[in-house]
Amino acid sequence: MKRYVKGDFPVSNVRRFLEPGPVVLVSSAWKGETNIMTMGWHMIMEMEPSLIGCYIWTENHSFELIRKSKECVINIPEVELATTAVKIGNCSGLDVDKFEKFKLTQVEGEEVKAPLIKECFANFECKLVDTSLINKYSLFVFEVVKAHVAKSPKFPKTIHYRGDGLFMIAGETVSKYRKLFKPEML
Amino acid sequence: MKRYVKGDFPVSNVRRFLEPGPVVLVSSAWKGETNIMTMGWHMIMEMEPSLIGCYIWTENHSFELIRKSKECVINIPEVELATTAVKIGNCSGLDVDKFEKFKLTQVEGEEVKAPLIKECFANFECKLVDTSLINKYSLFVFEVVKAHVAKSPKFPKTIHYRGDGLFMIAGETVSKYRKLFKPEML
């Protein structure tokens, strides 16, 4: 398993890791219980404040833990954790302690009680800031209040779900289009 | 420029192309005017009906065209169109006719008046079904009512924005994790 050395990262820039569309692991805690869910439906909604929209299904055991604690951590796994991410999505926190079952390490957060997953490339501590879309759309709007990102690699090899059990693995990152951007667009 | 042969595609499965997180081109039409914008902030919100949440900034010229016509087409470009996608994002429909300027071909939709972009891998005709989040979040909730997808390649080489002028190019698609999924999860 990779061991990352992480540093603080500006919350307004978490788009650099979420906008490409990776599968993420969402960790949560409530009254002594922790859980992890695998999530593919999320989007950046604003940079300052740093807002993320996340679809969390009512059938997910994490749904109530996050709704009640009003917190979570969005963790970004690299491809080495793909098997674990699938298995996490395939079982329920009702039946198993996922940190224990998948030998993942809890790291204490600075701003939230939900645990960070040490084995992930990045960890974004989030507060639930808008509950009004949960009933209609299962849409949780979070604000990232603290971000921890590995210092290396510069660009994580994330996994991107295509449905039907297929994943696209992040390919190369290219800078050759950068010169086409107006400075104010960067 | 690639020439695609496209076929109908089930609208409930458009996640296969959007969930990996590609940059898309959104085309629109209103009162004889057409426009195209480049968009990176979107998410699947439901499969049936096929709902997509999209962040469209008030400063985008497309904002009013889409708000008034209540329609758009979400087009997925492959990497061959990366330069065009950046340039589309760098100019305004106020000043230029983007179809003309970028030599893109309009194809008539079946369910919407907004034009499809022929040079894109896939075209999803969308109706605006929820306007209630536009003021607060610039969030447009669309229903995909008709989908056209190229028969080849099977997996498009999409571009994924990392911010700061950098793009991640879609890497390989792998099926080796498929056996780990419970059948009902596929």
PDB file of N, CA and C in Angstrom, chain A residues 2-5 17 78 80 121 149-157:
ATOM      1  N   LYS A   2       0.514   2.225  -0.835  1.00  0.00           N
ATOM      2  CA  LYS A   2       1.254   3.494  -0.860  1.00  0.00           C
ATOM      3  C   LYS A   2       1.162   4.214   0.486  1.00  0.00           C
ATOM      4  N   ARG A   3       2.244   4.869   0.865  1.00  0.00           N
ATOM      5  CA  ARG A   3       2.201   5.726   2.042  1.00  0.00           C
ATOM      6  C   ARG A   3       2.394   7.155   1.574  1.00  0.00           C
ATOM      7  N   TYR A   4       1.453   7.973   1.885  1.00  0.00           N
ATOM      8  CA  TYR A   4       1.505   9.364   1.417  1.00  0.00           C
ATOM      9  C   TYR A   4       1.992  10.288   2.525  1.00  0.00           C
ATOM     10  N   VAL A   5       2.762  11.283   2.140  1.00  0.00           N
ATOM     11  CA  VAL A   5       3.050  12.395   3.049  1.00  0.00           C
ATOM     12  C   VAL A   5       2.158  13.539   2.598  1.00  0.00           C
ATOM     13  N   PHE A  17      -8.824  18.128  -7.913  1.00  0.00           N
ATOM     14  CA  PHE A  17      -8.875  16.678  -7.749  1.00  0.00           C
ATOM     15  C   PHE A  17     -10.289  16.115  -7.939  1.00  0.00           C
ATOM     16  N   GLU A  78      -6.506   6.210  -5.008  1.00  0.00           N
ATOM     17  CA  GLU A  78      -5.873   5.936  -6.299  1.00  0.00           C
ATOM     18  C   GLU A  78      -6.205   4.494  -6.703  1.00  0.00           C
ATOM     19  N   GLU A  80      -4.723   1.783  -6.794  1.00  0.00           N
ATOM     20  CA  GLU A  80      -4.343   0.675  -5.906  1.00  0.00           C
ATOM     21  C   GLU A  80      -5.471   0.290  -4.963  1.00  0.00           C
ATOM     22  N   PHE A 121      -5.242   9.308  -1.312  1.00  0.00           N
ATOM     23  CA  PHE A 121      -4.366  10.382  -1.811  1.00  0.00           C
ATOM     24  C   PHE A 121      -4.705  11.737  -1.195  1.00  0.00           C
ATOM     25  N   VAL A 149      -3.735  16.997   1.187  1.00  0.00           N
ATOM     26  CA  VAL A 149      -3.417  16.378  -0.105  1.00  0.00           C
ATOM     27  C   VAL A 149      -1.979  15.857  -0.073  1.00  0.00           C
ATOM     28  N   ALA A 150      -1.784  14.680  -0.669  1.00  0.00           N
ATOM     29  CA  ALA A 150      -0.443  14.094  -0.743  1.00  0.00           C
ATOM     30  C   ALA A 150       0.486  15.012  -1.533  1.00  0.00           C
ATOM     31  N   LYS A 151       1.722  15.102  -1.095  1.00  0.00           N
ATOM     32  CA  LYS A 151       2.687  15.954  -1.797  1.00  0.00           C
ATOM     33  C   LYS A 151       3.166  15.280  -3.086  1.00  0.00           C
ATOM     34  N   SER A 152       3.017  13.975  -3.145  1.00  0.00           N
ATOM     35  CA  SER A 152       3.422  13.215  -4.331  1.00  0.00           C
ATOM     36  C   SER A 152       2.531  11.980  -4.419  1.00  0.00           C
ATOM     37  N   PRO A 153       2.106  11.543  -5.614  1.00  0.00           N
ATOM     38  CA  PRO A 153       2.389  12.121  -6.921  1.00  0.00           C
ATOM     39  C   PRO A 153       1.657  13.449  -7.118  1.00  0.00           C
ATOM     40  N   LYS A 154       2.084  14.207  -8.117  1.00  0.00           N
ATOM     41  CA  LYS A 154       1.433  15.485  -8.379  1.00  0.00           C
ATOM     42  C   LYS A 154       0.007  15.256  -8.888  1.00  0.00           C
ATOM     43  N   PHE A 155      -0.143  14.266  -9.751  1.00  0.00           N
ATOM     44  CA  PHE A 155      -1.468  13.958 -10.309  1.00  0.00           C
ATOM     45  C   PHE A 155      -1.830  12.522  -9.974  1.00  0.00           C
ATOM     46  N   PRO A 156      -2.851  12.333  -9.150  1.00  0.00           N
ATOM     47  CA  PRO A 156      -3.193  10.975  -8.717  1.00  0.00           C
ATOM     48  C   PRO A 156      -3.780  10.148  -9.858  1.00  0.00           C
ATOM     49  N   LYS A 157      -3.542   8.854  -9.804  1.00  0.00           N
ATOM     50  CA  LYS A 157      -4.105   7.914 -10.774  1.00  0.00           C
ATOM     51  C   LYS A 157      -5.453   7.465 -10.217  1.00  0.00           C
TER      52      LYS A 157
END
